[in-house]
Amino acid sequence: MAGTGSSFATLSCVLALALLLAATAAEKETHLRVFWHDVVSGGPNVSTVAQVAEGPSSSASATGFGTVTVIDDPLTDGPNLTSSSSTLVGRAQGVYVSAGRDSLSLMMAMNFVFVDGAYNGSSLAILGANPADRKVREMPVVGGTGAFRFARGYCQATTRWFDANTGDATVEYNLYVRHD
Ligand SMILES: *[C@@H]1O[C@H](CO)[C@@H](O)[C@H](O)[C@H]1NC(C)=O
Ligand SMILES: *[C@@H]1O[C@H](CO)[C@@H](O)[C@H](O)[C@H]1NC(C)=O
Ligand SMILES: *[C@@H]1O[C@H](CO)[C@@H](O)[C@H](O)[C@H]1NC(C)=O
């Protein structure tokens, strides 16, 4: 009797372990690195950034509180947008809102829409606070489509280059996502 009981317990353990492994194997974890480019210079035909609203002058502040900006920014695999060693892998489409009254904080709501490589046709949705003057900003990845169905995770943004005269910027995004 004792022997039957313990072999049943062993079998249960093996089954539970197998189920756990199957569940783990079904979920992937992907690390992606892309470079995000705000292109403000070059005039309206070239710019990938459109400021569509700003706060009333009474709320005007050094943080630009109330400003709403729409972007369709190129995402490349290398840091330099114009270098031939960088390939366009997607677009960052969405908005950022200056949501901090007293400190610089952008509320980012954007989709990374991939147009090349293994993730062509797939997308990731990012929604979070971006205190842009900090070295590293962490934002949630809240979902995805295609290869990234059921995605969740986070990303870390680091400004790599900023031209104070034009407002052009390059930001490195490292994304860590779990998905189906
Ligand atoms: C922008 O594009 C339009 C339409 O192609 C063209 O007529 C116009 O000259 C361009 N403007 C500049 C500044 O390049
Ligand atoms: C990017 O590459 C281009 C062409 O190679 C070069 O002219 C430019 O200075 C580079 N930009 C930066 C920010 O390194
Ligand atoms: C990406 O996918 C689109 C739509 O399926 C296709 O037309 C395009 O050629 C693909 N691009 C690359 C670089 O594979």
PDB file of C-alpha atoms and ligand atoms in Angstrom:
ATOM      1  CA  MET A   1       0.000   0.000   0.000  1.00  0.00           C
ATOM      2  CA  ALA A   2       2.754   2.382   1.000  1.00  0.00           C
ATOM      3  CA  GLY A   3       4.591   1.527  -2.256  1.00  0.00           C
ATOM      4  CA  THR A   4       1.506   2.306  -4.391  1.00  0.00           C
ATOM      5  CA  GLY A   5       0.979   5.596  -2.539  1.00  0.00           C
ATOM      6  CA  SER A   6       4.505   6.807  -3.053  1.00  0.00           C
ATOM      7  CA  SER A   7       4.624   5.836  -6.730  1.00  0.00           C
ATOM      8  CA  PHE A   8       1.332   7.713  -7.213  1.00  0.00           C
ATOM      9  CA  ALA A   9       2.909  10.740  -5.516  1.00  0.00           C
ATOM     10  CA  THR A  10       5.966  10.422  -7.786  1.00  0.00           C
ATOM     11  CA  LEU A  11       3.737  10.205 -10.877  1.00  0.00           C
ATOM     12  CA  SER A  12       1.806  13.308  -9.746  1.00  0.00           C
ATOM     13  CA  CYS A  13       5.055  15.193  -9.290  1.00  0.00           C
ATOM     14  CA  VAL A  14       6.286  14.185 -12.745  1.00  0.00           C
ATOM     15  CA  LEU A  15       2.991  15.247 -14.327  1.00  0.00           C
ATOM     16  CA  ALA A  16       2.998  18.581 -12.497  1.00  0.00           C
ATOM     17  CA  LEU A  17       6.593  19.199 -13.598  1.00  0.00           C
ATOM     18  CA  ALA A  18       5.756  18.298 -17.213  1.00  0.00           C
ATOM     19  CA  LEU A  19       2.814  20.748 -17.196  1.00  0.00           C
ATOM     20  CA  LEU A  20       4.982  23.461 -15.701  1.00  0.00           C
ATOM     21  CA  LEU A  21       7.674  22.928 -18.351  1.00  0.00           C
ATOM     22  CA  ALA A  22       5.057  22.954 -21.139  1.00  0.00           C
ATOM     23  CA  ALA A  23       3.640  26.249 -19.838  1.00  0.00           C
ATOM     24  CA  THR A  24       7.135  27.753 -19.572  1.00  0.00           C
ATOM     25  CA  ALA A  25       8.138  26.560 -23.034  1.00  0.00           C
ATOM     26  CA  ALA A  26       5.028  28.162 -24.593  1.00  0.00           C
ATOM     27  CA  GLU A  27       6.053  31.612 -23.371  1.00  0.00           C
ATOM     28  CA  LYS A  28       9.012  33.335 -24.974  1.00  0.00           C
ATOM     29  CA  GLU A  29      11.105  36.150 -23.628  1.00  0.00           C
ATOM     30  CA  THR A  30      12.536  38.532 -26.209  1.00  0.00           C
ATOM     31  CA  HIS A  31      15.066  41.329 -25.836  1.00  0.00           C
ATOM     32  CA  LEU A  32      14.975  43.938 -28.570  1.00  0.00           C
ATOM     33  CA  ARG A  33      17.168  46.967 -29.029  1.00  0.00           C
ATOM     34  CA  VAL A  34      16.107  49.768 -31.372  1.00  0.00           C
ATOM     35  CA  PHE A  35      17.038  53.391 -31.867  1.00  0.00           C
ATOM     36  CA  TRP A  36      14.188  55.895 -31.905  1.00  0.00           C
ATOM     37  CA  HIS A  37      14.629  59.149 -33.795  1.00  0.00           C
ATOM     38  CA  ASP A  38      12.690  62.371 -33.235  1.00  0.00           C
ATOM     39  CA  VAL A  39      13.351  64.280 -36.467  1.00  0.00           C
ATOM     40  CA  VAL A  40      12.289  67.900 -35.961  1.00  0.00           C
ATOM     41  CA  SER A  41      14.675  69.634 -38.364  1.00  0.00           C
ATOM     42  CA  GLY A  42      14.381  69.565 -42.132  1.00  0.00           C
ATOM     43  CA  GLY A  43      11.008  71.299 -42.435  1.00  0.00           C
ATOM     44  CA  PRO A  44       7.464  69.981 -42.495  1.00  0.00           C
ATOM     45  CA  ASN A  45       8.134  67.465 -45.276  1.00  0.00           C
ATOM     46  CA  VAL A  46      10.877  65.757 -43.347  1.00  0.00           C
ATOM     47  CA  SER A  47       9.846  66.215 -39.731  1.00  0.00           C
ATOM     48  CA  THR A  48       8.475  63.120 -37.964  1.00  0.00           C
ATOM     49  CA  VAL A  49       7.192  65.180 -35.043  1.00  0.00           C
ATOM     50  CA  ALA A  50       4.064  67.368 -34.990  1.00  0.00           C
ATOM     51  CA  GLN A  51       3.185  69.491 -31.999  1.00  0.00           C
ATOM     52  CA  VAL A  52      -0.615  69.642 -32.096  1.00  0.00           C
ATOM     53  CA  ALA A  53      -1.470  71.447 -28.853  1.00  0.00           C
ATOM     54  CA  GLU A  54       0.051  73.378 -26.019  1.00  0.00           C
ATOM     55  CA  GLY A  55      -1.266  74.354 -22.604  1.00  0.00           C
ATOM     56  CA  PRO A  56      -2.866  77.738 -21.909  1.00  0.00           C
ATOM     57  CA  SER A  57      -0.243  80.426 -21.285  1.00  0.00           C
ATOM     58  CA  SER A  58      -1.175  80.502 -17.591  1.00  0.00           C
ATOM     59  CA  SER A  59       0.168  76.974 -17.312  1.00  0.00           C
ATOM     60  CA  ALA A  60       3.194  77.605 -19.526  1.00  0.00           C
ATOM     61  CA  SER A  61       6.246  76.382 -17.694  1.00  0.00           C
ATOM     62  CA  ALA A  62       9.777  75.242 -18.207  1.00  0.00           C
ATOM     63  CA  THR A  63       8.427  71.696 -18.448  1.00  0.00           C
ATOM     64  CA  GLY A  64       6.096  72.546 -21.369  1.00  0.00           C
ATOM     65  CA  PHE A  65       3.149  71.290 -19.341  1.00  0.00           C
ATOM     66  CA  GLY A  66       0.124  70.644 -21.558  1.00  0.00           C
ATOM     67  CA  THR A  67       1.986  70.154 -24.833  1.00  0.00           C
ATOM     68  CA  VAL A  68       0.758  67.314 -27.027  1.00  0.00           C
ATOM     69  CA  THR A  69       3.088  65.954 -29.706  1.00  0.00           C
ATOM     70  CA  VAL A  70       2.272  63.347 -32.356  1.00  0.00           C
ATOM     71  CA  ILE A  71       5.134  61.273 -33.709  1.00  0.00           C
ATOM     72  CA  ASP A  72       5.830  58.903 -36.577  1.00  0.00           C
ATOM     73  CA  ASP A  73       9.472  58.331 -35.708  1.00  0.00           C
ATOM     74  CA  PRO A  74      11.799  55.957 -37.531  1.00  0.00           C
ATOM     75  CA  LEU A  75      13.167  53.013 -35.528  1.00  0.00           C
ATOM     76  CA  THR A  76      16.521  51.691 -36.701  1.00  0.00           C
ATOM     77  CA  ASP A  77      18.790  48.843 -35.644  1.00  0.00           C
ATOM     78  CA  GLY A  78      21.817  51.145 -35.458  1.00  0.00           C
ATOM     79  CA  PRO A  79      22.285  54.424 -33.590  1.00  0.00           C
ATOM     80  CA  ASN A  80      22.805  56.705 -36.595  1.00  0.00           C
ATOM     81  CA  LEU A  81      19.667  57.363 -38.662  1.00  0.00           C
ATOM     82  CA  THR A  82      21.511  58.527 -41.771  1.00  0.00           C
ATOM     83  CA  SER A  83      24.343  56.012 -41.763  1.00  0.00           C
ATOM     84  CA  SER A  84      24.162  53.163 -44.262  1.00  0.00           C
ATOM     85  CA  SER A  85      24.919  50.737 -41.430  1.00  0.00           C
ATOM     86  CA  SER A  86      21.492  51.454 -39.901  1.00  0.00           C
ATOM     87  CA  THR A  87      18.392  49.691 -41.239  1.00  0.00           C
ATOM     88  CA  LEU A  88      14.860  50.958 -40.730  1.00  0.00           C
ATOM     89  CA  VAL A  89      13.083  48.227 -38.728  1.00  0.00           C
ATOM     90  CA  GLY A  90       9.898  50.043 -37.762  1.00  0.00           C
ATOM     91  CA  ARG A  91       8.109  53.230 -36.805  1.00  0.00           C
ATOM     92  CA  ALA A  92       7.174  54.619 -33.408  1.00  0.00           C
ATOM     93  CA  GLN A  93       3.666  55.997 -33.940  1.00  0.00           C
ATOM     94  CA  GLY A  94       1.713  57.718 -31.208  1.00  0.00           C
ATOM     95  CA  VAL A  95       1.726  60.706 -28.900  1.00  0.00           C
ATOM     96  CA  TYR A  96       3.636  62.159 -26.031  1.00  0.00           C
ATOM     97  CA  VAL A  97       2.081  64.593 -23.626  1.00  0.00           C
ATOM     98  CA  SER A  98       4.012  66.916 -21.320  1.00  0.00           C
ATOM     99  CA  ALA A  99       2.239  65.756 -18.186  1.00  0.00           C
ATOM    100  CA  GLY A 100       4.589  67.103 -15.497  1.00  0.00           C
ATOM    101  CA  ARG A 101       3.827  70.584 -14.150  1.00  0.00           C
ATOM    102  CA  ASP A 102       6.886  70.943 -11.966  1.00  0.00           C
ATOM    103  CA  SER A 103       9.225  68.368 -13.433  1.00  0.00           C
ATOM    104  CA  LEU A 104       9.819  67.219 -16.997  1.00  0.00           C
ATOM    105  CA  SER A 105       7.662  64.131 -17.472  1.00  0.00           C
ATOM    106  CA  LEU A 106       6.263  62.913 -20.776  1.00  0.00           C
ATOM    107  CA  MET A 107       3.333  60.520 -20.868  1.00  0.00           C
ATOM    108  CA  MET A 108       4.266  58.240 -23.775  1.00  0.00           C
ATOM    109  CA  ALA A 109       1.537  56.342 -25.643  1.00  0.00           C
ATOM    110  CA  MET A 110       3.009  54.771 -28.749  1.00  0.00           C
ATOM    111  CA  ASN A 111       3.078  51.683 -30.895  1.00  0.00           C
ATOM    112  CA  PHE A 112       6.324  50.264 -32.220  1.00  0.00           C
ATOM    113  CA  VAL A 113       5.166  49.018 -35.625  1.00  0.00           C
ATOM    114  CA  PHE A 114       7.771  46.712 -37.185  1.00  0.00           C
ATOM    115  CA  VAL A 115       8.256  46.828 -40.969  1.00  0.00           C
ATOM    116  CA  ASP A 116      11.335  44.666 -41.465  1.00  0.00           C
ATOM    117  CA  GLY A 117      13.129  41.638 -40.131  1.00  0.00           C
ATOM    118  CA  ALA A 118      11.732  38.822 -38.024  1.00  0.00           C
ATOM    119  CA  TYR A 119       9.012  41.032 -36.531  1.00  0.00           C
ATOM    120  CA  ASN A 120       7.751  42.614 -39.756  1.00  0.00           C
ATOM    121  CA  GLY A 121       3.980  43.087 -39.364  1.00  0.00           C
ATOM    122  CA  SER A 122       4.061  42.783 -35.565  1.00  0.00           C
ATOM    123  CA  SER A 123       3.733  45.602 -33.051  1.00  0.00           C
ATOM    124  CA  LEU A 124       4.317  46.466 -29.410  1.00  0.00           C
ATOM    125  CA  ALA A 125       2.379  49.017 -27.350  1.00  0.00           C
ATOM    126  CA  ILE A 126       4.197  51.216 -24.837  1.00  0.00           C
ATOM    127  CA  LEU A 127       2.397  53.354 -22.260  1.00  0.00           C
ATOM    128  CA  GLY A 128       4.151  55.077 -19.405  1.00  0.00           C
ATOM    129  CA  ALA A 129       5.850  58.031 -17.786  1.00  0.00           C
ATOM    130  CA  ASN A 130       9.092  59.254 -19.349  1.00  0.00           C
ATOM    131  CA  PRO A 131      11.021  61.706 -17.137  1.00  0.00           C
ATOM    132  CA  ALA A 132      13.158  62.622 -20.147  1.00  0.00           C
ATOM    133  CA  ASP A 133      15.968  64.344 -18.254  1.00  0.00           C
ATOM    134  CA  ARG A 134      16.856  61.147 -16.347  1.00  0.00           C
ATOM    135  CA  LYS A 135      19.579  58.967 -17.776  1.00  0.00           C
ATOM    136  CA  VAL A 136      17.469  55.784 -17.935  1.00  0.00           C
ATOM    137  CA  ARG A 137      13.668  55.821 -18.058  1.00  0.00           C
ATOM    138  CA  GLU A 138      11.639  52.668 -17.588  1.00  0.00           C
ATOM    139  CA  MET A 139       8.204  52.305 -19.157  1.00  0.00           C
ATOM    140  CA  PRO A 140       5.733  49.415 -19.353  1.00  0.00           C
ATOM    141  CA  VAL A 141       5.173  47.416 -22.530  1.00  0.00           C
ATOM    142  CA  VAL A 142       1.457  46.741 -22.229  1.00  0.00           C
ATOM    143  CA  GLY A 143       0.665  44.555 -25.213  1.00  0.00           C
ATOM    144  CA  GLY A 144       1.426  43.513 -28.751  1.00  0.00           C
ATOM    145  CA  THR A 145       0.227  41.926 -31.972  1.00  0.00           C
ATOM    146  CA  GLY A 146       1.533  39.278 -34.367  1.00  0.00           C
ATOM    147  CA  ALA A 147       4.709  37.699 -32.978  1.00  0.00           C
ATOM    148  CA  PHE A 148       4.066  39.661 -29.779  1.00  0.00           C
ATOM    149  CA  ARG A 149       0.531  38.506 -28.922  1.00  0.00           C
ATOM    150  CA  PHE A 150      -0.103  38.601 -25.170  1.00  0.00           C
ATOM    151  CA  ALA A 151       3.092  40.666 -24.740  1.00  0.00           C
ATOM    152  CA  ARG A 152       3.908  42.260 -21.452  1.00  0.00           C
ATOM    153  CA  GLY A 153       7.149  43.619 -20.151  1.00  0.00           C
ATOM    154  CA  TYR A 154       9.112  46.807 -19.869  1.00  0.00           C
ATOM    155  CA  CYS A 155      11.506  48.963 -21.791  1.00  0.00           C
ATOM    156  CA  GLN A 156      14.401  51.183 -20.819  1.00  0.00           C
ATOM    157  CA  ALA A 157      15.061  54.375 -22.757  1.00  0.00           C
ATOM    158  CA  THR A 158      18.401  56.178 -22.797  1.00  0.00           C
ATOM    159  CA  THR A 159      19.021  59.369 -24.797  1.00  0.00           C
ATOM    160  CA  ARG A 160      22.021  58.791 -27.028  1.00  0.00           C
ATOM    161  CA  TRP A 161      22.105  62.070 -28.898  1.00  0.00           C
ATOM    162  CA  PHE A 162      20.261  65.400 -28.644  1.00  0.00           C
ATOM    163  CA  ASP A 163      20.666  68.544 -30.707  1.00  0.00           C
ATOM    164  CA  ALA A 164      19.488  71.459 -28.566  1.00  0.00           C
ATOM    165  CA  ASN A 165      19.310  73.770 -31.616  1.00  0.00           C
ATOM    166  CA  THR A 166      16.914  71.656 -33.664  1.00  0.00           C
ATOM    167  CA  GLY A 167      15.332  69.392 -31.031  1.00  0.00           C
ATOM    168  CA  ASP A 168      16.413  66.299 -32.983  1.00  0.00           C
ATOM    169  CA  ALA A 169      17.055  63.344 -30.705  1.00  0.00           C
ATOM    170  CA  THR A 170      18.096  59.709 -30.809  1.00  0.00           C
ATOM    171  CA  VAL A 171      16.993  57.474 -27.956  1.00  0.00           C
ATOM    172  CA  GLU A 172      18.066  53.874 -27.420  1.00  0.00           C
ATOM    173  CA  TYR A 173      15.170  51.604 -26.400  1.00  0.00           C
ATOM    174  CA  ASN A 174      15.875  48.226 -24.855  1.00  0.00           C
ATOM    175  CA  LEU A 175      12.671  46.203 -24.641  1.00  0.00           C
ATOM    176  CA  TYR A 176      12.226  43.049 -22.560  1.00  0.00           C
ATOM    177  CA  VAL A 177       8.976  41.283 -23.379  1.00  0.00           C
ATOM    178  CA  ARG A 178       7.336  37.966 -22.561  1.00  0.00           C
ATOM    179  CA  HIS A 179       4.849  36.798 -25.163  1.00  0.00           C
ATOM    180  CA  ASP A 180       3.309  33.741 -26.836  1.00  0.00           C
TER     181      ASP A 180
HETATM  182  C1  LIG B   1       6.886  69.674 -49.440  1.00  0.00           C
HETATM  183  O1  LIG B   1       6.211  68.763 -50.283  1.00  0.00           O
HETATM  184  C2  LIG B   1       5.313  69.401 -51.198  1.00  0.00           C
HETATM  185  C3  LIG B   1       4.547  68.305 -51.906  1.00  0.00           C
HETATM  186  O2  LIG B   1       5.401  67.308 -52.403  1.00  0.00           O
HETATM  187  C4  LIG B   1       6.080  70.323 -52.126  1.00  0.00           C
HETATM  188  O3  LIG B   1       5.182  70.976 -53.001  1.00  0.00           O
HETATM  189  C5  LIG B   1       6.829  71.360 -51.307  1.00  0.00           C
HETATM  190  O4  LIG B   1       7.630  72.150 -52.130  1.00  0.00           O
HETATM  191  C6  LIG B   1       7.704  70.687 -50.246  1.00  0.00           C
HETATM  192  N1  LIG B   1       8.272  71.690 -49.364  1.00  0.00           N
HETATM  193  C7  LIG B   1       9.553  71.710 -49.027  1.00  0.00           C
HETATM  194  C8  LIG B   1       9.967  72.820 -48.093  1.00  0.00           C
HETATM  195  O5  LIG B   1      10.355  70.893 -49.421  1.00  0.00           O
HETATM  196  C1  LIG B   2      25.759  59.651 -39.064  1.00  0.00           C
HETATM  197  O1  LIG B   2      26.344  59.156 -40.239  1.00  0.00           O
HETATM  198  C2  LIG B   2      26.517  60.169 -41.234  1.00  0.00           C
HETATM  199  C3  LIG B   2      26.961  59.477 -42.520  1.00  0.00           C
HETATM  200  O2  LIG B   2      27.898  58.447 -42.263  1.00  0.00           O
HETATM  201  C4  LIG B   2      27.515  61.207 -40.706  1.00  0.00           C
HETATM  202  O3  LIG B   2      27.680  62.224 -41.657  1.00  0.00           O
HETATM  203  C5  LIG B   2      26.950  61.807 -39.430  1.00  0.00           C
HETATM  204  O4  LIG B   2      27.883  62.691 -38.836  1.00  0.00           O
HETATM  205  C6  LIG B   2      26.605  60.732 -38.425  1.00  0.00           C
HETATM  206  N1  LIG B   2      25.875  61.325 -37.313  1.00  0.00           N
HETATM  207  C7  LIG B   2      26.191  61.128 -36.042  1.00  0.00           C
HETATM  208  C8  LIG B   2      25.313  61.806 -35.034  1.00  0.00           C
HETATM  209  O5  LIG B   2      27.109  60.407 -35.678  1.00  0.00           O
HETATM  210  C1  LIG B   3       7.058  43.367 -44.581  1.00  0.00           C
HETATM  211  O1  LIG B   3       5.760  42.872 -44.706  1.00  0.00           O
HETATM  212  C2  LIG B   3       5.019  43.513 -45.722  1.00  0.00           C
HETATM  213  C3  LIG B   3       3.562  43.022 -45.655  1.00  0.00           C
HETATM  214  O2  LIG B   3       3.507  41.635 -45.563  1.00  0.00           O
HETATM  215  C4  LIG B   3       5.662  43.226 -47.069  1.00  0.00           C
HETATM  216  O3  LIG B   3       4.939  43.867 -48.119  1.00  0.00           O
HETATM  217  C5  LIG B   3       7.084  43.747 -47.042  1.00  0.00           C
HETATM  218  O4  LIG B   3       7.752  43.410 -48.243  1.00  0.00           O
HETATM  219  C6  LIG B   3       7.847  43.183 -45.855  1.00  0.00           C
HETATM  220  N1  LIG B   3       9.122  43.843 -45.763  1.00  0.00           N
HETATM  221  C7  LIG B   3      10.279  43.203 -45.691  1.00  0.00           C
HETATM  222  C8  LIG B   3      11.485  44.059 -45.666  1.00  0.00           C
HETATM  223  O5  LIG B   3      10.333  41.991 -45.662  1.00  0.00           O
END
